[in-house]
Short mmCIF file of C-alpha atoms and ligand atoms in Angstrom, two decimals:
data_model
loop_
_atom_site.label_atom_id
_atom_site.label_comp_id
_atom_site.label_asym_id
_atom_site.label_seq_id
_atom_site.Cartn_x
_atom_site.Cartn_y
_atom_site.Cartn_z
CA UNK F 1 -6.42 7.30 -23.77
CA UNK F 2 -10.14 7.08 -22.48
CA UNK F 3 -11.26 4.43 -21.93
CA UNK F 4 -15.23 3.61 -22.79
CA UNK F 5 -16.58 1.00 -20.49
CA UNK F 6 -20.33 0.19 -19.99
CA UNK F 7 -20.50 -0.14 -16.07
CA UNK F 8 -23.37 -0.02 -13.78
CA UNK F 9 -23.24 1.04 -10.30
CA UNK F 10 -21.55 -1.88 -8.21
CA UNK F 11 -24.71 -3.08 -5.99
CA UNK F 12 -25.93 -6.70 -4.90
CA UNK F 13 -29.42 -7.73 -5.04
CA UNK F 14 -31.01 -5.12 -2.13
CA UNK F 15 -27.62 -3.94 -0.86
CA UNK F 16 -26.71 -0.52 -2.60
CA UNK F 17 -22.70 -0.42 -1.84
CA UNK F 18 -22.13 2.77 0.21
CA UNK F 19 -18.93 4.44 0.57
CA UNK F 20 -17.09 3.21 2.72
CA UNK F 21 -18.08 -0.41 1.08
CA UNK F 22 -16.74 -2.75 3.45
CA UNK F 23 -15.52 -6.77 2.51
CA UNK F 24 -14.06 -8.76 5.37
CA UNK F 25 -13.84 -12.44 6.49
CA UNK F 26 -10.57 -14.62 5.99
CA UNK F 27 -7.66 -14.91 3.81
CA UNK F 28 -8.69 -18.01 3.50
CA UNK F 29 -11.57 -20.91 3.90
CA UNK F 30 -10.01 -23.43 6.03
CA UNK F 31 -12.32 -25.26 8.21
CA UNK F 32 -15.93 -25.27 8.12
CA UNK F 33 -16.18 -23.85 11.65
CA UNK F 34 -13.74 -21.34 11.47
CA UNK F 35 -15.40 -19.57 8.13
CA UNK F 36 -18.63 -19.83 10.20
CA UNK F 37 -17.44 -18.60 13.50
CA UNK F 38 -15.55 -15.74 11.59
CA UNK F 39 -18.64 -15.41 9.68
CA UNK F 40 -21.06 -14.92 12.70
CA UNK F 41 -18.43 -12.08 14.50
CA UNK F 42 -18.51 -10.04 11.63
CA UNK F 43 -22.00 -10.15 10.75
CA UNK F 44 -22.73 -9.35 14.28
CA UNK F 45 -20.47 -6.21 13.41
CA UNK F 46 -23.00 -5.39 10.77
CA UNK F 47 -20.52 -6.79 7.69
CA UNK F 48 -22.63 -7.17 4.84
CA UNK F 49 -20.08 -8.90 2.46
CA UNK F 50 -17.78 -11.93 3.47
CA UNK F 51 -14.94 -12.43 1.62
CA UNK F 52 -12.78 -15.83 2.18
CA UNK F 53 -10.27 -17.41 -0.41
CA UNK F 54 -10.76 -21.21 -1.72
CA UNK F 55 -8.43 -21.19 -4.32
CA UNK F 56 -5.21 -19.75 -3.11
CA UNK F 57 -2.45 -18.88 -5.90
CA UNK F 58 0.75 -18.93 -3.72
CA UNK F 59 4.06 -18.08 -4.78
CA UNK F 60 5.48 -21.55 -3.68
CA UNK F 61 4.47 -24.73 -4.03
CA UNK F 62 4.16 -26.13 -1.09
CA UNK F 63 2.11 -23.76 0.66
CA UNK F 64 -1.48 -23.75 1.21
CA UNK F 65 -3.19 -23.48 -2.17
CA UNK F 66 -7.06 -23.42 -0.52
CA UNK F 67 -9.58 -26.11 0.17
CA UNK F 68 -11.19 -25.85 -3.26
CA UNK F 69 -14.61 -27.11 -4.07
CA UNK F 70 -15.05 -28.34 -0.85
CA UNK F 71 -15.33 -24.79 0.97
CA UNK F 72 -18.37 -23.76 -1.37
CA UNK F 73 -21.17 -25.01 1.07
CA UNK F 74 -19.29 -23.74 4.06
CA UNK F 75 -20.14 -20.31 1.96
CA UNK F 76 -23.34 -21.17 1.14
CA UNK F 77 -24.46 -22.02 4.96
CA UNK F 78 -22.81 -18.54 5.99
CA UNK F 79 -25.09 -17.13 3.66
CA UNK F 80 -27.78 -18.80 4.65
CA UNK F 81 -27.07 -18.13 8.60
CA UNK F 82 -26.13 -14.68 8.61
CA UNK F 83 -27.85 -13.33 5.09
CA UNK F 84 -24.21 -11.80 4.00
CA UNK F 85 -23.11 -11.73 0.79
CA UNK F 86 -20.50 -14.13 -0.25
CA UNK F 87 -17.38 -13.17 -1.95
CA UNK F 88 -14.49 -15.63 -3.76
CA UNK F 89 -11.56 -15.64 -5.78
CA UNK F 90 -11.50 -17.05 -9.33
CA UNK F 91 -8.87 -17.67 -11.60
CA UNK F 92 -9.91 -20.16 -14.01
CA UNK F 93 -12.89 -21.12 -15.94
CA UNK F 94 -13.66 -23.70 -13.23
CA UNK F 95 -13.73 -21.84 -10.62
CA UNK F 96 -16.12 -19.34 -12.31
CA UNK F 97 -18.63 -22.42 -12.78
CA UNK F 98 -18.13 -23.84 -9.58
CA UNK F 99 -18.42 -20.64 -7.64
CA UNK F 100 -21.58 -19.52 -9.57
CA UNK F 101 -23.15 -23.48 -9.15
CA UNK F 102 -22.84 -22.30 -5.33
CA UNK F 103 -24.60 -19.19 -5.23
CA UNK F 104 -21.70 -17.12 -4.80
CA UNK F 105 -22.57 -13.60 -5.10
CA UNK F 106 -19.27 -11.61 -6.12
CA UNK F 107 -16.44 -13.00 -7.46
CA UNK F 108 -12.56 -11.16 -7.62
CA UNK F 109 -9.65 -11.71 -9.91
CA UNK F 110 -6.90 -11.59 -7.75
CA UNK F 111 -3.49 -9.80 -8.48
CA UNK F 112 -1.36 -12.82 -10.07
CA UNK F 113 -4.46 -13.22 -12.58
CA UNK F 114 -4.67 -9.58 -13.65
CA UNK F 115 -1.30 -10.33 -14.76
CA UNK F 116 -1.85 -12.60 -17.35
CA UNK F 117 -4.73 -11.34 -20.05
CA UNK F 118 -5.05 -15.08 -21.02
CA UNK F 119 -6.26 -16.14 -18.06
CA UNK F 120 -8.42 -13.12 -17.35
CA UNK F 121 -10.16 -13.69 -20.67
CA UNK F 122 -11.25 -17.40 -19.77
CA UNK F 123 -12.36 -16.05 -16.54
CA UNK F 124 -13.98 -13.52 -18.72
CA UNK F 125 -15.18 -15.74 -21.39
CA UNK F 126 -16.94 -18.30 -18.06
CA UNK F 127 -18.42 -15.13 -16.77
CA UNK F 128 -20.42 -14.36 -19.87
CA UNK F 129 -24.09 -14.61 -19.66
CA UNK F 130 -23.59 -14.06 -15.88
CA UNK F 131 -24.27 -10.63 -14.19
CA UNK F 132 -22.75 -11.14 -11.16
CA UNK F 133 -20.43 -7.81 -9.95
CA UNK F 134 -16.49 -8.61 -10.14
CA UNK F 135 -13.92 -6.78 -8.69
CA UNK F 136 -10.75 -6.69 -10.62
CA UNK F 137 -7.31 -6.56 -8.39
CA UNK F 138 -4.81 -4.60 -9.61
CA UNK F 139 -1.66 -6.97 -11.30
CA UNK F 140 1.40 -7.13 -9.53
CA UNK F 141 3.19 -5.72 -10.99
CA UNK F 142 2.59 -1.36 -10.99
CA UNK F 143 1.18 -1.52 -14.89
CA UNK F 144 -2.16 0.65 -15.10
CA UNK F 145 -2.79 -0.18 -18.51
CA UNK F 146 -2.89 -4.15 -17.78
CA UNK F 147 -4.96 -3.19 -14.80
CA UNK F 148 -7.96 -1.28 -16.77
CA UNK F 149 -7.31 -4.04 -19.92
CA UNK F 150 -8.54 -6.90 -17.51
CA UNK F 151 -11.48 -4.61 -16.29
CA UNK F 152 -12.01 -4.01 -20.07
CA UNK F 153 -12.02 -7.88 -20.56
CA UNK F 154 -14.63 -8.70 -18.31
CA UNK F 155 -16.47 -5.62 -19.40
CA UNK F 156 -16.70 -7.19 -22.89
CA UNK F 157 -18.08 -10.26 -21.39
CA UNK F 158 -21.35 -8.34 -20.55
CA UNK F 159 -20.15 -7.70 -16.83
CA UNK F 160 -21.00 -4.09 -15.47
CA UNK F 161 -20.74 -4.26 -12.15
CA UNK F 162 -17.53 -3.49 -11.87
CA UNK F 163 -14.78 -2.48 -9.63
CA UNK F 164 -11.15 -2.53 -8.85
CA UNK F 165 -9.51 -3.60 -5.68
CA UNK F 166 -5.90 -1.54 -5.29
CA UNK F 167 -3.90 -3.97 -3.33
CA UNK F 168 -0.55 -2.74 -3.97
CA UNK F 169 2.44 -3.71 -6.27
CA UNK F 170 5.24 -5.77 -5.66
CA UNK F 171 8.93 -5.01 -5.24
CA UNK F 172 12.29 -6.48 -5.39
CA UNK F 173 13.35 -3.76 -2.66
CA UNK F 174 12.22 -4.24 0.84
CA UNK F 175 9.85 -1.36 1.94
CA UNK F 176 7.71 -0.87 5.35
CA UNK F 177 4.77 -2.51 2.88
CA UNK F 178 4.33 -6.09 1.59
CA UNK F 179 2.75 -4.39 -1.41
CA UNK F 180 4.42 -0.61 -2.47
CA UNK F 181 0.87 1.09 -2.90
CA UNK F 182 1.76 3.55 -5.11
CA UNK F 183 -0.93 5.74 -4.67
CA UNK F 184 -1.36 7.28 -7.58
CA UNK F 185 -1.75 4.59 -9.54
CA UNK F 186 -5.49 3.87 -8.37
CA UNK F 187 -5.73 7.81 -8.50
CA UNK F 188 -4.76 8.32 -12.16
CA UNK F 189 -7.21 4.85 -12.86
CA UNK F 190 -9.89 6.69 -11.09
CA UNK F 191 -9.08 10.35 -13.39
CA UNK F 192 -9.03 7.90 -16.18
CA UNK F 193 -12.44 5.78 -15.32
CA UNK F 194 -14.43 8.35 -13.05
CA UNK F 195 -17.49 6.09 -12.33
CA UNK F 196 -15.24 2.86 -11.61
CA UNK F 197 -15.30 2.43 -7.76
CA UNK F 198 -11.68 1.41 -6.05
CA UNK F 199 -11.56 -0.65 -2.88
CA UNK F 200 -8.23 -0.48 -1.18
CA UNK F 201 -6.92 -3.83 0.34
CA UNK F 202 -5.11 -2.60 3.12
CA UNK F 203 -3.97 -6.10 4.37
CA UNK F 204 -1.89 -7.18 1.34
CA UNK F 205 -0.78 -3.19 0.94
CA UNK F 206 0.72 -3.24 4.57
CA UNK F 207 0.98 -7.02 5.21
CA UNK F 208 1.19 -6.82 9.05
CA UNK F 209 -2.05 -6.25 11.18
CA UNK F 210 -1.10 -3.37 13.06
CA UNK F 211 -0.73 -1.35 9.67
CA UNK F 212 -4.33 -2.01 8.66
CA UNK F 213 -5.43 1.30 10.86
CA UNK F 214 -3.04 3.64 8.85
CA UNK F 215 -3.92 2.57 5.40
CA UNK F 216 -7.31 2.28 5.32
CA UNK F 217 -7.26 6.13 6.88
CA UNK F 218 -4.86 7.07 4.12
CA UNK F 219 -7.70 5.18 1.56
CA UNK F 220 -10.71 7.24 2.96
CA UNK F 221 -8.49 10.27 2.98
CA UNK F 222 -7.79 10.03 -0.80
CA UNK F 223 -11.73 9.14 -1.21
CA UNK F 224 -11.39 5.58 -2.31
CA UNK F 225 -14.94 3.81 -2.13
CA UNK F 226 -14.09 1.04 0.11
CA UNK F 227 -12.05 -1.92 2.14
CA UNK F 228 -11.48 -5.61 1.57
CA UNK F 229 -9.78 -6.53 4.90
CA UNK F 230 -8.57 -9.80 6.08
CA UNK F 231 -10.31 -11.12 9.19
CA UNK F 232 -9.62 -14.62 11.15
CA UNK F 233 -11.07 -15.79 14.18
CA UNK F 234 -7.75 -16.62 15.09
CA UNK F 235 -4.72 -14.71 13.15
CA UNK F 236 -1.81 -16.34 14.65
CA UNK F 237 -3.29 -19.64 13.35
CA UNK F 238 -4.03 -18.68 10.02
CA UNK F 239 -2.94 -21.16 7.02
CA UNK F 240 -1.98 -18.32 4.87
CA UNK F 241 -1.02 -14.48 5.73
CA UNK F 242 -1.70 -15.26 9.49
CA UNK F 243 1.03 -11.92 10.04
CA UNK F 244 -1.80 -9.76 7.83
CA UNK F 245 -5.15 -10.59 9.46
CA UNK F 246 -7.40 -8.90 12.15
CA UNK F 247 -9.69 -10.04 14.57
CA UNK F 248 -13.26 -9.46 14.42
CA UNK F 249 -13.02 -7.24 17.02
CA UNK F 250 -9.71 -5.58 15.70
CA UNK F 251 -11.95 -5.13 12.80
CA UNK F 252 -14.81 -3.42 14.79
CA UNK F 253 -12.22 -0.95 16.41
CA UNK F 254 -10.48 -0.29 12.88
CA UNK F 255 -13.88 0.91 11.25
CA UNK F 256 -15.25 2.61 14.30
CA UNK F 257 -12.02 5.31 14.33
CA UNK F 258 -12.29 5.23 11.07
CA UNK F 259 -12.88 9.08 9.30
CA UNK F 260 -14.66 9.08 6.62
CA UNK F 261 -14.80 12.65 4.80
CA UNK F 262 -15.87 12.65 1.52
CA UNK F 263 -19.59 11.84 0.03
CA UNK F 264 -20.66 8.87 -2.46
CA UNK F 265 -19.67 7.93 -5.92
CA UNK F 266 -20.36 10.70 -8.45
CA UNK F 267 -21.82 13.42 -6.90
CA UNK F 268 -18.52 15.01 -6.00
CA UNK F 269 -15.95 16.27 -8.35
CA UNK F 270 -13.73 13.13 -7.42
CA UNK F 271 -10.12 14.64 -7.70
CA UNK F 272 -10.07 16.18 -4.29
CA UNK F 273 -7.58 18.24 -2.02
CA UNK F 274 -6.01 15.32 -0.43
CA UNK F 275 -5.40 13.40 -3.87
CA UNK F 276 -3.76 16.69 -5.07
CA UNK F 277 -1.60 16.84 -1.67
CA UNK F 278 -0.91 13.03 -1.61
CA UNK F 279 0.55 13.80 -5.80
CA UNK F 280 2.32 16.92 -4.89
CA UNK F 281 4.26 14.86 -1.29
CA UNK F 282 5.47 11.69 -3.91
CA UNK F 283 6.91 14.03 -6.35
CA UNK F 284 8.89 15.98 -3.42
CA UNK F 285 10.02 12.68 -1.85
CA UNK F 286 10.72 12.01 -5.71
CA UNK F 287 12.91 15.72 -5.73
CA UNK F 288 14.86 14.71 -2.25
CA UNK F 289 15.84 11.37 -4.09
CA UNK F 290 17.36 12.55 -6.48
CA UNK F 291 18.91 15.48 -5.30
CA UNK F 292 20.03 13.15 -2.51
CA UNK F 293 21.53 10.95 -5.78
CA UNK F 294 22.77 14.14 -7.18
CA UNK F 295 24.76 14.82 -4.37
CA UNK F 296 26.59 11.36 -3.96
CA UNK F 297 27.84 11.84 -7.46
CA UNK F 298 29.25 15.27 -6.53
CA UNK F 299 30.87 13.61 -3.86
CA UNK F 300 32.48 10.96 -6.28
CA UNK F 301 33.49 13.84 -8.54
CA UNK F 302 35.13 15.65 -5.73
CA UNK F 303 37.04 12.30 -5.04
CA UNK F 304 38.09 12.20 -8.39
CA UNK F 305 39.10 15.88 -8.35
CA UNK F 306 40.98 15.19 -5.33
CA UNK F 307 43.28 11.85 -6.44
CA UNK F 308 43.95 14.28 -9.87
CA UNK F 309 44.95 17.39 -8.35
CA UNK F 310 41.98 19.36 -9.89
CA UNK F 311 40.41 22.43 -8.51
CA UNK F 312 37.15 22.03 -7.11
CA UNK F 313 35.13 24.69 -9.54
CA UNK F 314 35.24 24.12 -13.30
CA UNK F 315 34.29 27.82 -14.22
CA UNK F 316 33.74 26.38 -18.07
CA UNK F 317 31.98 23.47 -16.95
CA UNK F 318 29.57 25.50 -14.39
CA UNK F 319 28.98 28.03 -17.39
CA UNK F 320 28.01 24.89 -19.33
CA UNK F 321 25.53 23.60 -17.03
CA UNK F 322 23.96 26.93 -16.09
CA UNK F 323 23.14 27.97 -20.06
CA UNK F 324 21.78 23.90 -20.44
CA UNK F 325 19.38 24.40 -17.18
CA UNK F 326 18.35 27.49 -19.01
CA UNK F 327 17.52 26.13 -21.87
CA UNK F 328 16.06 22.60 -20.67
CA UNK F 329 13.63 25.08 -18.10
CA UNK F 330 12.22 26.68 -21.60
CA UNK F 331 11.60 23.34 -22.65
CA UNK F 332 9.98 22.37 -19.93
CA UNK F 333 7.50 25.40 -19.57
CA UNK F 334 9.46 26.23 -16.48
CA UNK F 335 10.84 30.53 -15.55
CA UNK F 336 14.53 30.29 -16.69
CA UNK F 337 15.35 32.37 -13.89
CA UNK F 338 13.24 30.38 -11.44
CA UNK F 339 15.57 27.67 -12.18
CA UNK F 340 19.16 29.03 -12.06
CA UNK F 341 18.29 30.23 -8.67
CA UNK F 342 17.35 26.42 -7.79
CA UNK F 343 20.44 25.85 -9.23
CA UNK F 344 23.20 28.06 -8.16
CA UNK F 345 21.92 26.34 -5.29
CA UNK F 346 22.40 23.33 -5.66
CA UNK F 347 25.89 24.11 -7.18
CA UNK F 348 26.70 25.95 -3.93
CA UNK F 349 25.79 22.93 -2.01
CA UNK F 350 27.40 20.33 -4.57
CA UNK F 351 30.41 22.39 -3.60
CA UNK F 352 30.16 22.50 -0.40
CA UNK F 353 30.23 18.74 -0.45
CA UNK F 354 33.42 18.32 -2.53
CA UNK F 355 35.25 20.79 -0.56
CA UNK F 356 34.34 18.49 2.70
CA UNK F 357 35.64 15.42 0.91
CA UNK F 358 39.00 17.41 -0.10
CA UNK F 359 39.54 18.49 3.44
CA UNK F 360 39.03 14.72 4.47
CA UNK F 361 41.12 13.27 1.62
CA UNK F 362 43.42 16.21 2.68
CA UNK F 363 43.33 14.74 6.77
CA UNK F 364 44.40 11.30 6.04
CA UNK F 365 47.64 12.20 4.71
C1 LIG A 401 -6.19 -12.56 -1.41
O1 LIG A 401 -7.03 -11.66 -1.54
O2 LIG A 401 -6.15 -13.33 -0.46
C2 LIG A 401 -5.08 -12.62 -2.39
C3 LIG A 401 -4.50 -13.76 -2.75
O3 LIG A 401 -4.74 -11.41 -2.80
P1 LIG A 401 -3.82 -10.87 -4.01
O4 LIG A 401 -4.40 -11.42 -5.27
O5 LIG A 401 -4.01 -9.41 -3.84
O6 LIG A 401 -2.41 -11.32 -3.72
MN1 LIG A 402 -4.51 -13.12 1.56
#
């Protein structure tokens, strides 16, 4: 499905957002003097927009859930010191109002919010008559469809300035991320809405600091417009996701070995080798998996052979699958022969594998 939405290139009063758009400052606002002391660093740096969280949904109660209302003015003086933009959070009506009472300049819906469509349409329905920009976090969970229905949400409140913020998706399994990215999630949502520009989050992707580097390559590399990156005077003393966040200076050397290939938004066919490579390595790793799968049910099968005294090759049964892989490849717009070569293959191998188990079966009796 396309999807029609009526955006306007993401810019802030004066401040035409370049790729790469860069958004740094804290997790969160915790003291007055350490959003300003962040604050100055990365302004110093040349960071145009500060980002810093003052309502913080956390998973557990318990935890640090932001100063609120309180933080604003910090905001507002960093604004007024350093003449960056200022960034939030919102979640609620409330925090709409409050955070445009303060002058705050771009707001984000962050990933637990995305998740609900109630809540993004209150935000939505607050925002209305506004025209600040909003960036829209993808949910949590990996559902592209929920993701571009929030951006549609706030689109219908009269908000073009628009973007998304790819921050990765959360799984039950434990990976080397906090937050799987699934890459081609943001890459189909950018095929699907070409003008929408994506800023990767590399510090909830990877979750640890010294990942930051690798990610935000990986974003340039598949032409994403931009990072929101977590930076804290003092990481190890951070309320929330202290293992996540980068110096200042971490920061500085992060951007300046940066490589940034590609050109701006739009003039560029936007699909480009890299996002083609980047599609073309998942499905392989997705092949490997499940021949690897494949293979551990051969293995099962050549247990099951063994404790009934079977022979290891079923001529009727390999007949069977050979004319079914024939047919399914027609299906599937794929060279019949192609794929009984692929296939005698992977019989030979599936073979190979019982036979091993037979012969160990065979060793401990
Ligand atoms: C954040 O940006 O600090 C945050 C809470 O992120 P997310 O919504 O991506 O979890
Ligand atoms: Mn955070």
């Amino acid at each position: 499905m396309d999807h029609k939405l009526d955006l306007l290139p993401l810019e802030l009063p004066g401040l035409k957002l370049e790729r790469p758009i860069l958004i740094a400052g804290p997790c969160s606002a915790e003291t007055e003097e350490q959003v300003l002391e962040t604050a100055r660093l990365l302004s110093a740096q040349g960071v145009k927009i500060f980002r810093a969280g003052i309502w913080k949904p956390r998973t557990r109660p318990g935890a640090f859930e932001g100063v609120g209302t309180l933080g604003l003015p910090w905001l507002k003086k960093v604004k007024e010191e350093t003449g960056m933009f200022i960034s939030v959070e919102v979640a609620t009506a409330h925090h709409v109002y409050e955070a445009l009472k303060f002058g705050v300049d771009m707001l984000w819906i962050g990933a637990r919010t995305t998740a609900n469509p109630f809540a993004v349409q209150e935000v939505a329905d607050a925002l209305a008559g506004s025209d600040v920009p909003v960036l829209v976090k993808n949910p949590v969970n990996p559902d592209l469809d929920l993701w571009i229905g929030a951006i549609e949400r706030v689109n219908r409140a009269g908000i073009k300035r628009i973007g998304a913020i790819h921050r990765g998706f959360s799984t039950y399994d434990k990976t080397e991320f906090r937050n799987n990215p699934e890459w081609q999630i943001p890459i189909e949502l950018r095929r699907r809405v070409p003008n929408l520009p994506i800023i990767t989050d590399p510090s909830h992707i990877s979750g640890k600091s010294e990942m930051i580097a690798d990610v935000s390559q990986e974003a340039m590399d598949l032409n994403f417009d931009g990072l929101i990156i977590e930076s804290h005077i003092c990481p190890e003393k951070a309320w929330s996701d202290a293992s996540q966040q980068v110096t200042p200076d971490h920061l500085s050397d992060i951007m300046g070995n940066l490589v940034v290939r590609q050109s701006a938004i739009g003039d560029r066919p936007r699909v480009t080798l890299d996002e083609l490579r980047k599609k073309i390595d998942l499905l392989d790793k997705q092949l490997l998996e499940t021949l690897s799968s494949r293979m551990k049910i051969s293995e099962a099968i050549g247990k099951y052979k063994f404790d009934n005294n079977i022979t290891i090759l079923q001529t009727r049964r390999y007949d069977e699958i050979m004319n079914k892989r024939k047919e399914q490849a027609e299906e599937s717009k794929l060279n019949p022969e192609f794929v009984i070569r692929v296939f005698e293959h992977v019989h030979e191998e599936s073979i190979n594998r019982q036979n091993k188990i037979m012969n160990k079966e065979l060793a401990k009796d």
